[in-house]
Protein backbone atom coordinates (compact mmCIF):
# COMPACT_ATOMS: atom_id res chain seq x y z
CA MET A 1 49.50 -179.03 37.74
CA ASN A 2 52.73 -177.29 36.77
CA THR A 3 54.24 -175.06 39.48
CA SER A 4 57.59 -174.42 37.76
CA ALA A 5 56.74 -170.78 36.99
CA ILE A 6 55.79 -169.94 40.59
CA ARG A 7 57.88 -167.22 42.22
CA VAL A 8 55.55 -166.13 45.05
CA VAL A 9 53.70 -168.42 47.46
CA ALA A 10 51.02 -166.55 49.42
CA PHE A 11 49.15 -167.83 52.45
CA ASP A 12 45.85 -166.96 54.06
CA ALA A 13 46.07 -166.66 57.86
CA ASP A 14 42.89 -167.54 59.80
CA ASP A 15 41.96 -171.24 59.55
CA THR A 16 44.89 -171.83 57.19
CA LEU A 17 47.85 -171.16 59.49
CA TRP A 18 45.94 -171.41 62.80
CA ASP A 19 42.45 -172.04 64.15
CA ASN A 20 40.12 -169.06 64.25
CA GLN A 21 36.59 -170.13 63.31
CA THR A 22 36.28 -172.52 66.25
CA LEU A 23 36.67 -169.59 68.65
CA TYR A 24 34.04 -167.58 66.79
CA ASP A 25 31.64 -170.53 66.79
CA GLN A 26 32.13 -171.01 70.54
CA THR A 27 31.54 -167.30 71.15
CA GLU A 28 28.38 -167.33 69.04
CA ALA A 29 27.08 -170.35 71.00
CA ARG A 30 27.66 -168.49 74.29
CA TYR A 31 25.96 -165.45 72.78
CA CYS A 32 22.87 -167.46 71.89
CA GLN A 33 22.67 -168.71 75.47
CA LEU A 34 23.01 -165.15 76.74
CA LEU A 35 20.11 -163.98 74.55
CA HIS A 36 17.94 -167.08 74.94
CA SER A 37 15.04 -165.10 76.40
CA TYR A 38 14.75 -163.07 73.19
CA GLY A 39 14.51 -165.91 70.69
CA THR A 40 15.50 -169.42 69.69
CA GLU A 41 19.09 -170.21 68.78
CA ALA A 42 18.13 -170.35 65.09
CA GLU A 43 16.42 -166.96 65.30
CA ILE A 44 19.35 -165.35 67.09
CA ARG A 45 21.88 -166.75 64.62
CA ALA A 46 19.81 -165.68 61.61
CA ALA A 47 19.32 -162.16 62.98
CA LEU A 48 23.03 -161.86 63.82
CA TYR A 49 24.09 -162.94 60.33
CA GLU A 50 21.78 -160.34 58.80
CA VAL A 51 23.29 -157.64 61.00
CA GLU A 52 26.84 -158.78 60.21
CA THR A 53 26.32 -158.77 56.45
CA SER A 54 24.65 -155.37 56.52
CA ASN A 55 27.57 -153.96 58.54
CA MET A 56 30.34 -155.38 56.36
CA PRO A 57 30.46 -152.56 53.78
CA LEU A 58 31.06 -150.10 56.64
CA MET A 59 32.96 -152.18 59.21
CA GLY A 60 34.66 -154.88 57.17
CA TYR A 61 35.79 -158.12 58.81
CA GLY A 62 37.40 -158.99 62.12
CA THR A 63 36.70 -159.27 65.82
CA LYS A 64 35.87 -155.62 66.41
CA ALA A 65 33.25 -155.60 63.66
CA PHE A 66 31.91 -158.90 64.98
CA VAL A 67 31.54 -157.56 68.54
CA LEU A 68 29.78 -154.40 67.34
CA SER A 69 27.37 -156.61 65.40
CA LEU A 70 26.80 -158.75 68.50
CA ILE A 71 25.93 -155.65 70.51
CA GLN A 72 23.71 -154.17 67.80
CA ASN A 73 21.83 -157.43 67.37
CA ALA A 74 21.34 -157.78 71.13
CA LEU A 75 19.88 -154.29 71.32
CA GLU A 76 17.59 -154.88 68.36
CA MET A 77 16.35 -158.28 69.52
CA SER A 78 15.69 -156.95 73.03
CA HIS A 79 14.15 -153.69 71.74
CA ASP A 80 16.85 -151.80 73.64
CA THR A 81 15.97 -153.43 76.96
CA ILE A 82 18.93 -155.78 77.36
CA ASP A 83 20.72 -155.46 80.68
CA ALA A 84 24.02 -153.56 80.72
CA SER A 85 25.68 -156.55 82.39
CA CYS A 86 24.86 -158.63 79.30
CA LEU A 87 26.45 -156.02 77.05
CA HIS A 88 29.50 -156.07 79.30
CA THR A 89 29.64 -159.87 78.91
CA ILE A 90 29.56 -159.48 75.13
CA VAL A 91 32.44 -157.00 75.26
CA ARG A 92 34.40 -159.40 77.47
CA MET A 93 33.83 -162.23 74.98
CA GLY A 94 35.17 -159.97 72.25
CA ARG A 95 38.31 -159.22 74.24
CA GLU A 96 38.85 -162.96 74.65
CA LEU A 97 38.65 -163.37 70.87
CA LEU A 98 41.25 -160.64 70.44
CA MET A 99 43.65 -162.75 72.52
CA ASN A 100 43.50 -165.74 70.18
CA PRO A 101 46.89 -167.44 70.74
CA ALA A 102 47.08 -168.24 67.00
CA THR A 103 48.92 -171.50 67.61
CA PRO A 104 50.09 -172.79 64.21
CA PHE A 105 48.53 -175.98 62.88
CA ASP A 106 50.68 -179.11 62.70
CA GLY A 107 53.22 -178.88 59.89
CA VAL A 108 52.91 -175.15 59.31
CA VAL A 109 56.22 -174.07 60.87
CA GLU A 110 58.23 -176.88 59.27
CA THR A 111 56.67 -176.32 55.84
CA LEU A 112 57.21 -172.56 55.85
CA GLN A 113 60.79 -173.01 57.01
CA ALA A 114 61.49 -175.55 54.26
CA LEU A 115 60.03 -173.27 51.57
CA ARG A 116 61.97 -170.27 52.82
CA ASN A 117 65.21 -172.22 53.10
CA SER A 118 64.81 -173.44 49.52
CA GLY A 119 65.48 -169.91 48.30
CA ARG A 120 63.07 -170.44 45.40
CA TYR A 121 60.08 -168.45 46.58
CA THR A 122 59.00 -165.18 48.10
CA LEU A 123 56.68 -166.11 50.95
CA VAL A 124 53.73 -163.81 51.59
CA CYS A 125 51.02 -163.72 54.23
CA PHE A 126 48.00 -162.26 52.43
CA THR A 127 44.96 -162.06 54.64
CA LYS A 128 41.89 -159.91 55.19
CA GLY A 129 40.47 -158.42 58.36
CA ASP A 130 41.27 -155.78 60.94
CA LEU A 131 44.88 -154.60 60.59
CA LEU A 132 45.82 -154.59 64.28
CA ASP A 133 43.98 -157.82 65.10
CA GLN A 134 45.53 -159.78 62.23
CA ASP A 135 48.99 -158.35 62.80
CA ASN A 136 48.85 -159.21 66.50
CA LYS A 137 47.83 -162.79 65.73
CA LEU A 138 50.67 -163.13 63.26
CA VAL A 139 53.15 -161.92 65.88
CA ARG A 140 51.71 -164.23 68.58
CA SER A 141 51.90 -167.17 66.18
CA GLY A 142 55.66 -166.73 65.86
CA LEU A 143 55.37 -167.05 62.08
CA ARG A 144 56.00 -163.47 61.03
CA PRO A 145 59.81 -163.87 60.57
CA LEU A 146 59.16 -166.64 58.04
CA PHE A 147 57.39 -164.30 55.60
CA HIS A 148 59.15 -161.91 53.25
CA HIS A 149 56.03 -159.79 52.88
CA VAL A 150 52.81 -159.34 54.87
CA GLU A 151 49.68 -157.71 53.49
CA ILE A 152 46.41 -157.26 55.38
CA VAL A 153 43.49 -156.08 53.25
CA SER A 154 39.80 -155.37 53.75
CA GLU A 155 38.74 -157.74 50.96
CA LYS A 156 40.31 -160.46 48.82
CA GLY A 157 39.03 -160.46 45.27
CA ALA A 158 40.63 -160.42 41.82
CA ASP A 159 41.55 -156.72 42.08
CA GLU A 160 43.36 -157.22 45.38
CA TYR A 161 45.34 -160.16 44.00
CA LEU A 162 46.30 -158.19 40.90
CA SER A 163 47.44 -155.34 43.15
CA LEU A 164 49.58 -157.79 45.13
CA CYS A 165 51.18 -159.01 41.92
CA ARG A 166 52.01 -155.45 40.87
CA LYS A 167 53.58 -154.71 44.26
CA LEU A 168 55.74 -157.82 44.04
CA ASN A 169 56.53 -157.24 40.35
CA ILE A 170 55.28 -160.62 39.17
CA ALA A 171 52.79 -161.87 36.60
CA PRO A 172 49.62 -163.50 37.96
CA ALA A 173 50.83 -166.83 36.55
CA GLU A 174 53.77 -166.62 38.97
CA LEU A 175 51.51 -166.50 42.03
CA LEU A 176 50.37 -169.49 44.08
CA MET A 177 47.83 -168.92 46.85
CA VAL A 178 47.23 -171.31 49.76
CA GLY A 179 44.06 -171.04 51.81
CA ASN A 180 40.98 -172.62 53.35
CA SER A 181 38.36 -170.39 51.72
CA PHE A 182 37.47 -171.24 48.14
CA LYS A 183 35.67 -167.90 47.85
CA SER A 184 38.52 -165.67 49.04
CA ASP A 185 41.68 -167.71 48.50
CA ILE A 186 41.14 -169.91 45.46
CA HIS A 187 38.51 -168.57 43.05
CA PRO A 188 39.99 -165.04 42.65
CA VAL A 189 43.47 -166.43 42.01
CA ILE A 190 42.17 -168.85 39.37
CA GLU A 191 40.31 -165.90 37.80
CA ILE A 192 43.51 -163.89 37.27
CA GLY A 193 45.57 -166.84 36.00
CA GLY A 194 47.39 -167.98 39.13
CA ILE A 195 47.39 -171.28 41.02
CA GLY A 196 45.28 -172.04 44.08
CA ILE A 197 45.95 -174.68 46.72
CA HIS A 198 42.85 -175.38 48.76
CA ILE A 199 43.22 -176.75 52.29
CA PRO A 200 39.61 -177.14 53.54
CA TYR A 201 39.05 -176.65 57.25
CA LYS A 202 36.43 -178.46 59.33
CA ARG A 203 34.67 -175.17 60.09
CA MET A 204 33.65 -172.44 57.68
CA TRP A 205 32.04 -169.08 58.28
CA GLN A 206 28.67 -168.89 56.54
CA TYR A 207 29.73 -165.80 54.60
CA GLU A 208 32.63 -167.68 53.03
CA LEU A 209 30.52 -170.53 51.61
CA PHE A 210 31.01 -170.85 47.86
CA GLU A 211 30.23 -173.38 45.16
CA GLU A 212 33.53 -175.19 44.64
CA TYR A 213 34.77 -176.57 41.34
CA GLU A 214 37.75 -178.40 39.86
CA HIS A 215 40.36 -176.64 37.74
CA GLU A 216 43.68 -177.47 36.14
CA ARG A 217 45.31 -174.66 38.11
CA MET A 218 43.91 -175.77 41.45
CA ALA A 219 44.69 -178.61 43.83
CA ARG A 220 43.06 -179.69 47.05
CA ILE A 221 45.18 -181.15 49.85
CA GLY A 222 44.32 -182.57 53.25
CA SER A 223 47.14 -181.16 55.34
CA PHE A 224 49.58 -178.25 55.26
CA SER A 225 52.61 -180.54 55.01
CA GLU A 226 51.40 -181.90 51.66
CA LEU A 227 52.25 -178.54 50.12
CA LEU A 228 55.90 -179.53 49.90
CA GLN A 229 55.00 -182.38 47.55
CA LEU A 230 53.54 -179.85 45.11
CA LEU A 231 56.42 -177.36 45.37
């Protein structure tokens, strides 16, 4: 894979720079326990996923949308009889998610610093989700000063990547995207002619599952630090 033409290196945030899905999985497990009298864990999870996906066109991604879906699903599964204290617990769990410390994974700080100090690349954080939530996590992570440009979008598909290229005045072939989601971080970039670096994470949101494939403009690495070997 030839990276000599790359001018911009973009990074996903959640589960690429820091852990996020683990906190969501833990919250969903607590939620299933809270609603155990209304169904089995499998039934609660399936119903919640259906509510989440139906809400996405209106609410998008992020903790706030997730919490609203938790509340809606609790009301629907309980036929509007769930105790107010349970709803308050759900809101409290959502507030805890909003305080995700966003501690960078091993090697992230050193790798970003090395790439920035090289002077060869424009470093971009390109992530999707709720604007305030994602921006707050980026600030808490301490990583924001290492990026030349930050963009938070509601979706990450081919059109959004092409828009990013236009904003940065580069050709798609000059863009390299690093992320954990093949669906959102790798496939769209390959589609437009860029390079994707896939760093799989041990946990993946069901909505982000995608049939992966090999490509000459894609590489898969096991740790963030390995990125320096490719660049």
